[in-house]
PDB file of C-alpha atoms and ligand atoms in Angstrom:
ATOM      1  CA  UNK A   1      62.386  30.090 153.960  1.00  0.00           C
ATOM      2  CA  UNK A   2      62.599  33.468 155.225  1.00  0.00           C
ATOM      3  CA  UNK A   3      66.485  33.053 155.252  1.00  0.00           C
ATOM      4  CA  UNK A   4      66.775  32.107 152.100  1.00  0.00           C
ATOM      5  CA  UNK A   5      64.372  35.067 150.840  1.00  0.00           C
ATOM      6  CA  UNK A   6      66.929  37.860 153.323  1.00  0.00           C
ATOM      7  CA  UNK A   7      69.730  35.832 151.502  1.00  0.00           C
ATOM      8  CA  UNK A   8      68.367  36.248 147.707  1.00  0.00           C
ATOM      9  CA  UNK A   9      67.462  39.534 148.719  1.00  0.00           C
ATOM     10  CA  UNK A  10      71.055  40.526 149.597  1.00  0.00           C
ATOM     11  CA  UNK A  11      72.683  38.982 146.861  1.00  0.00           C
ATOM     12  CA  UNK A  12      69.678  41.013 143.841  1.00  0.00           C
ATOM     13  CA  UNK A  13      70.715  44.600 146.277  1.00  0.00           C
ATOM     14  CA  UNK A  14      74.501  43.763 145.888  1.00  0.00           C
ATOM     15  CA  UNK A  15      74.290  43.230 142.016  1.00  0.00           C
ATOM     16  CA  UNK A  16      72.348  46.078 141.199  1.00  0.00           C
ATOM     17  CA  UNK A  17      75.710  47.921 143.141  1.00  0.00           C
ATOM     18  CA  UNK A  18      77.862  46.609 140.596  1.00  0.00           C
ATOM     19  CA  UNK A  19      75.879  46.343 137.601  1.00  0.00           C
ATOM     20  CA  UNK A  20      74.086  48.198 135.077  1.00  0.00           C
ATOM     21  CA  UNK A  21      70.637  46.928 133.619  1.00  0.00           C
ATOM     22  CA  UNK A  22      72.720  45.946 130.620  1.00  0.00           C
ATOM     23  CA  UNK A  23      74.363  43.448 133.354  1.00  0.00           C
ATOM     24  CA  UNK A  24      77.764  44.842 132.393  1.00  0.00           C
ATOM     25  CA  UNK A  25      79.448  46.703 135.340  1.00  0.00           C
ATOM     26  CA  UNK A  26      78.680  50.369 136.053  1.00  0.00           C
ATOM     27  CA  UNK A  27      80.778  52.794 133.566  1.00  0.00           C
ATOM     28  CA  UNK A  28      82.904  54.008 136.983  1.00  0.00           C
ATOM     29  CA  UNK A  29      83.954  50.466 138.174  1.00  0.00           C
ATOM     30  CA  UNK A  30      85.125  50.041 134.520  1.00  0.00           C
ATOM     31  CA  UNK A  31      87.314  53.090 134.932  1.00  0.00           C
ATOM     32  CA  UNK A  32      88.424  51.899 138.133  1.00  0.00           C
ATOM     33  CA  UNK A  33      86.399  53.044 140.623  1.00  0.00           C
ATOM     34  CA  UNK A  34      87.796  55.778 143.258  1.00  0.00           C
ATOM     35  CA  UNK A  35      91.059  54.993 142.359  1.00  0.00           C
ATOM     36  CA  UNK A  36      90.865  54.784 138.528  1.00  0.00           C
ATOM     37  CA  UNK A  37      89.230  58.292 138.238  1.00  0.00           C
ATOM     38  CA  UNK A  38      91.293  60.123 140.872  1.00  0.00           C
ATOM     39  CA  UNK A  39      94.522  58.816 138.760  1.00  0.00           C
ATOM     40  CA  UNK A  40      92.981  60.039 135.028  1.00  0.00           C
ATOM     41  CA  UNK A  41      92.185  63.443 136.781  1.00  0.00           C
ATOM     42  CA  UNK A  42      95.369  63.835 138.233  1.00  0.00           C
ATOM     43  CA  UNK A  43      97.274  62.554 135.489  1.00  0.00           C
ATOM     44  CA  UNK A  44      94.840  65.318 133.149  1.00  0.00           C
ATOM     45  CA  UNK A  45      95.384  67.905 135.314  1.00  0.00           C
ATOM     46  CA  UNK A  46      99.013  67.670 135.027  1.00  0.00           C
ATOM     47  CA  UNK A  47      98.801  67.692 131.197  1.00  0.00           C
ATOM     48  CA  UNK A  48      96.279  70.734 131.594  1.00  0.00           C
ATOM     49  CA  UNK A  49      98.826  73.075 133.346  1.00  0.00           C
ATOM     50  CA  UNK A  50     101.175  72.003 130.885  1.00  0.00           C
ATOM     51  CA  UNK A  51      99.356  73.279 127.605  1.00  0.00           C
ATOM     52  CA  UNK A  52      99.375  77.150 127.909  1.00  0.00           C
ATOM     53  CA  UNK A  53      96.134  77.399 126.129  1.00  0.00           C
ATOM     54  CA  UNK A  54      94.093  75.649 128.557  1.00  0.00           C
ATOM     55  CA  UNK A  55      96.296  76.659 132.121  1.00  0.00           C
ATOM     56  CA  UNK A  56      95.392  80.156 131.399  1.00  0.00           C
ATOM     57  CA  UNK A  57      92.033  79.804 131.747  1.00  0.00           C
ATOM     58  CA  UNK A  58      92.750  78.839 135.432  1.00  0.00           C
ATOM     59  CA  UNK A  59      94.741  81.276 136.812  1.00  0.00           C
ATOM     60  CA  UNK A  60      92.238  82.616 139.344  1.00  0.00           C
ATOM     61  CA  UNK A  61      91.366  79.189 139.964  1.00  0.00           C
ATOM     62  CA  UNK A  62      91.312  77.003 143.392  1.00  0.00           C
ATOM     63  CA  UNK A  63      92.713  74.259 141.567  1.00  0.00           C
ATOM     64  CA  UNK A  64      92.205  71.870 144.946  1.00  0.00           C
ATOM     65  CA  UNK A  65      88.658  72.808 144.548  1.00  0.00           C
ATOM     66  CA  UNK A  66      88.543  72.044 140.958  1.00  0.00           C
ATOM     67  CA  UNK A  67      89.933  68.508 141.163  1.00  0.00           C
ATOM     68  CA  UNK A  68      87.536  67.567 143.912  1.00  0.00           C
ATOM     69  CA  UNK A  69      84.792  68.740 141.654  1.00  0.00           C
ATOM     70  CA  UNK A  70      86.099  67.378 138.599  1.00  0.00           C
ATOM     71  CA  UNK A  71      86.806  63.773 140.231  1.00  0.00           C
ATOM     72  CA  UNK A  72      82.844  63.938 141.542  1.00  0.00           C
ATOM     73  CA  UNK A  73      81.463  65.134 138.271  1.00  0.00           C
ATOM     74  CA  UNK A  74      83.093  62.268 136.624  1.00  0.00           C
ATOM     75  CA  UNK A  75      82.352  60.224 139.055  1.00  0.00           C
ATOM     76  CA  UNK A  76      78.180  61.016 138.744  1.00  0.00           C
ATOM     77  CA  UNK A  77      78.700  61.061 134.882  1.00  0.00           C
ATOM     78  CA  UNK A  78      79.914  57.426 134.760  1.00  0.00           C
ATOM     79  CA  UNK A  79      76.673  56.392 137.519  1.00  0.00           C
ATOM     80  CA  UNK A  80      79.274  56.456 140.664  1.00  0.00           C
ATOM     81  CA  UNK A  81      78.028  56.757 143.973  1.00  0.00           C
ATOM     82  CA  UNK A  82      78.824  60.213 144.842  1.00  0.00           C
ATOM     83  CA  UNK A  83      77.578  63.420 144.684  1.00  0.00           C
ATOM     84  CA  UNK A  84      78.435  66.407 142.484  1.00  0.00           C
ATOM     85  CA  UNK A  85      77.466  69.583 144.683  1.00  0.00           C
ATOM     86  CA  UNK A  86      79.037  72.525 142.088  1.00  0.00           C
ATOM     87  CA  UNK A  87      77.231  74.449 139.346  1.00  0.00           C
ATOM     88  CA  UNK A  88      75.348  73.496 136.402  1.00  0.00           C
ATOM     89  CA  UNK A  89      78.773  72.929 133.389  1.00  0.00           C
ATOM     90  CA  UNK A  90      76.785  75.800 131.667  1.00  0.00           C
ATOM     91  CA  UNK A  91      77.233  77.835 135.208  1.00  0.00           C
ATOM     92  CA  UNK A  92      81.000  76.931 135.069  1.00  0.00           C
ATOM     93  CA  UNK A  93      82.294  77.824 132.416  1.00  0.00           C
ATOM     94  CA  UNK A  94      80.139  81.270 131.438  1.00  0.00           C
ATOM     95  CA  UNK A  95      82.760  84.160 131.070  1.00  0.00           C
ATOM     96  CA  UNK A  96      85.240  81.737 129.640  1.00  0.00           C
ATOM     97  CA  UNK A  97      84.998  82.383 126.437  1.00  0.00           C
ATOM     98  CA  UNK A  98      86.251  78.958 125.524  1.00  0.00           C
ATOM     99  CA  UNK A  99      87.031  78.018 122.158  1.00  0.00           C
ATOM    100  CA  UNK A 100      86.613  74.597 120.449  1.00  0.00           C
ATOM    101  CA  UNK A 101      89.615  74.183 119.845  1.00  0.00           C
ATOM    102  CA  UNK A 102      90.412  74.349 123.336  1.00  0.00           C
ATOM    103  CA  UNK A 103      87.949  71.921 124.481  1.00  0.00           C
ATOM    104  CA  UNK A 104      89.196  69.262 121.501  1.00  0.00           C
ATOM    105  CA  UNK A 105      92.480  69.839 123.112  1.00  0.00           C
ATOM    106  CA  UNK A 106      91.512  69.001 126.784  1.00  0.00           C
ATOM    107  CA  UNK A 107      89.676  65.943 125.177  1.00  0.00           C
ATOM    108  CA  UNK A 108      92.587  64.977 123.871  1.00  0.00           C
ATOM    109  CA  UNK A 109      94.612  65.271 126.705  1.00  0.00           C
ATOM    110  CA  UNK A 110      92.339  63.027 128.564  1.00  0.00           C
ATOM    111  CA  UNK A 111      92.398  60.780 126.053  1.00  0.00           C
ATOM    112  CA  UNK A 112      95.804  60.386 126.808  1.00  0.00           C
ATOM    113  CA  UNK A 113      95.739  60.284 130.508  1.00  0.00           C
ATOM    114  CA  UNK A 114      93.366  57.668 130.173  1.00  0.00           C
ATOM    115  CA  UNK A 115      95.542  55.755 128.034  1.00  0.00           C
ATOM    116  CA  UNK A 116      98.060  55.873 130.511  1.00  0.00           C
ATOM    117  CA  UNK A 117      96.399  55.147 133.688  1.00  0.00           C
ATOM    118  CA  UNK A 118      95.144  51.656 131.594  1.00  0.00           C
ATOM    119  CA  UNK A 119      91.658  52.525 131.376  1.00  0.00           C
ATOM    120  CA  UNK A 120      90.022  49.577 128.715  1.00  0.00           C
ATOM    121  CA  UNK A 121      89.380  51.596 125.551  1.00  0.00           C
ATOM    122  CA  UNK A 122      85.683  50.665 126.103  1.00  0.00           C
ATOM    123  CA  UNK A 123      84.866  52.622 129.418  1.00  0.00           C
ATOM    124  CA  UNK A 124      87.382  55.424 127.568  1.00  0.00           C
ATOM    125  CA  UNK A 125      85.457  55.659 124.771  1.00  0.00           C
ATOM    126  CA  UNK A 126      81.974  55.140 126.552  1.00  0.00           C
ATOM    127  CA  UNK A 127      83.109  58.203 129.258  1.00  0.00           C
ATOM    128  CA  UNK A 128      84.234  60.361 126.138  1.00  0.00           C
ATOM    129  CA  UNK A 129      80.615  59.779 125.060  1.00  0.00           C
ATOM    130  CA  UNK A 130      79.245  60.698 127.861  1.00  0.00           C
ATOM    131  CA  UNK A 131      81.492  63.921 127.954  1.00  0.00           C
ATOM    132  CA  UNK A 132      80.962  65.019 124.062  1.00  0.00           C
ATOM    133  CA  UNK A 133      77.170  66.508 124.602  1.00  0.00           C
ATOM    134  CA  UNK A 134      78.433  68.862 127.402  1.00  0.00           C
ATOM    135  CA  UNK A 135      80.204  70.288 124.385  1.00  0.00           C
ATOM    136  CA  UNK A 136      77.545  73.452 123.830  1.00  0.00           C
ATOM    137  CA  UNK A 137      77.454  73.950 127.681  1.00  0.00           C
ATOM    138  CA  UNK A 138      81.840  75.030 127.663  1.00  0.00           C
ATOM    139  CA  UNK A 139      82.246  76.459 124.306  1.00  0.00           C
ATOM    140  CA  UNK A 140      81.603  79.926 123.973  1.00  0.00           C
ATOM    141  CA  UNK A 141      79.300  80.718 127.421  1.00  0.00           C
TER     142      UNK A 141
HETATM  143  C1  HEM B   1      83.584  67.810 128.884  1.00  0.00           C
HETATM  144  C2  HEM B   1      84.567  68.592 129.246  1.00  0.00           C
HETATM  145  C3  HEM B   1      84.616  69.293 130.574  1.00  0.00           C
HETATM  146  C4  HEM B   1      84.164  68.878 131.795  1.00  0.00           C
HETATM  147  C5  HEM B   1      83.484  67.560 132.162  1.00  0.00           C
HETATM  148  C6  HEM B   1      84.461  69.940 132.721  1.00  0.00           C
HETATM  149  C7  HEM B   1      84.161  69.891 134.069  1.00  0.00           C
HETATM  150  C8  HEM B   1      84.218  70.976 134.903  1.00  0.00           C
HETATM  151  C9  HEM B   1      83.691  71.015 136.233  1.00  0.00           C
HETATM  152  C10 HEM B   1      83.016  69.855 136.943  1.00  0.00           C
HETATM  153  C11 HEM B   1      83.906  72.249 136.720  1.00  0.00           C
HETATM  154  C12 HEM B   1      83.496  72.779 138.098  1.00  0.00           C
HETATM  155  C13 HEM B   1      84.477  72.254 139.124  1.00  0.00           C
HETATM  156  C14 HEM B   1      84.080  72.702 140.511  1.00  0.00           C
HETATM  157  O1  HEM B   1      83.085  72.161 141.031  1.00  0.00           O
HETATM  158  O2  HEM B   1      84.763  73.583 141.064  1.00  0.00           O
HETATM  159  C15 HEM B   1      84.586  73.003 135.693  1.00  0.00           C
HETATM  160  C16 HEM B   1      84.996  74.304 135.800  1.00  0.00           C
HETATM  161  C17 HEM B   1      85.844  74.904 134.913  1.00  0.00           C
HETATM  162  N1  HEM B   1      86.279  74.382 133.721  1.00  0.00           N
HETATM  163 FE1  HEM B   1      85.649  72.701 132.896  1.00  0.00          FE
HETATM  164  N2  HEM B   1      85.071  70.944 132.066  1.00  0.00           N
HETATM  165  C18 HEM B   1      85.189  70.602 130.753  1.00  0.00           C
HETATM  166  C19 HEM B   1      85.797  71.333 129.765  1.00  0.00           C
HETATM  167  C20 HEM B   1      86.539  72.445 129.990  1.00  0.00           C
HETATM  168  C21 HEM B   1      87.418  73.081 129.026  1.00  0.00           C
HETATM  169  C22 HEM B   1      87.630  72.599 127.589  1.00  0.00           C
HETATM  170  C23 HEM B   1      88.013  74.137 129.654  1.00  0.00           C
HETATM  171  C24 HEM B   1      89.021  75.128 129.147  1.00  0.00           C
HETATM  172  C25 HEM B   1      89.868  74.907 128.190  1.00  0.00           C
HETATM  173  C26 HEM B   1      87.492  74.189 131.000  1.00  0.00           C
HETATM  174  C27 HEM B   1      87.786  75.123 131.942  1.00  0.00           C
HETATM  175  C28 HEM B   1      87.139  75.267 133.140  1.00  0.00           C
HETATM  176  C29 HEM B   1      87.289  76.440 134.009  1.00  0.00           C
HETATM  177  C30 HEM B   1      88.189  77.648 133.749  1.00  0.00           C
HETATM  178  C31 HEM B   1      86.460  76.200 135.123  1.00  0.00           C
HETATM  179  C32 HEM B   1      86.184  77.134 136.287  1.00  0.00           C
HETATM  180  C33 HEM B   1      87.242  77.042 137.312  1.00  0.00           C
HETATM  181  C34 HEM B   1      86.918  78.043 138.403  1.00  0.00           C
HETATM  182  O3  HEM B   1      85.837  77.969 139.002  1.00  0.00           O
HETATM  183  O4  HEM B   1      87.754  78.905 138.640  1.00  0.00           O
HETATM  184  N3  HEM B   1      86.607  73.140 131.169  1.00  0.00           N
HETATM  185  N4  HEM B   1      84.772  72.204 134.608  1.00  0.00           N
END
């Protein structure tokens, strides 16, 4: 009996790893885990130094930094397990001055590099909501 109790023990600690209450899997195995959100940063990052209007904000930047930090704050965002050790986004981005247009842009171009790493439009569209109330913490601080 006491086996079987250690064995459904196990099995109720190893779902609520890889599932949400909703029973669905957590919002960062749906973007791929380690793997998946490494890619759409790095594949955002590159389309980030490529638009003028949002590489000159990062000029001064440690940009290694920045992608470790950006790959763990999407990674706690979307219920990972990791831990995001930087500022507060409010923190971040004060002195930035930037505009809403800018951050529409970067949301687009992650739109895209999800897109193209395969993410399901789902976990896209449920890490873009997710993403969409740190809105008043970038723009204009
Ligand atoms: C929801 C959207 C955004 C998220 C989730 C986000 C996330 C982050 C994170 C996690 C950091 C700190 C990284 C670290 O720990 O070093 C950061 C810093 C920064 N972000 Fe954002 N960001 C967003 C939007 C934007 C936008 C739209 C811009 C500019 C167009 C921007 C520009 C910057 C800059 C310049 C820094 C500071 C880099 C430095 O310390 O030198 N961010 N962002």
């Amino acid at each position: 009996m006491k086996l079987l109790q250690a064995i459904f023990f196990v099995w109720v600690i190893g779902l609520s790893g890889c599932a949400s209450q909703t029973g669905q899997p957590v919002l960062y195995d749906r973007l791929g885990g380690d793997a998946g959100v490494t890619a759409i940063v790095d594949n955002l990052l590159q389309k980030m130094a490529r638009d003028e209007a949002i590489a000159r904000h990062f000029r001064d930047t440690d940009i290694s930094l920045f992608r470790q930090g950006l790959i763990d704050k999407l990674c706690v965002v979307s219920d990972g397990p990791c831990e995001y050790t930087g500022d507060t986004m409010r923190n971040s981005h004060k002195g930035f001055n930037i505009s809403g247009a800018e951050f529409d842009a970067l949301v687009q171009h992650l739109i895209h590099a999800m897109q193209e790493e395969n993410t399901p439009i789902a976990a896209r569209n449920a890490l873009l909501g997710r993403l969409a109330p740190m809105y008043s913490d970038v723009v204009y601080q």
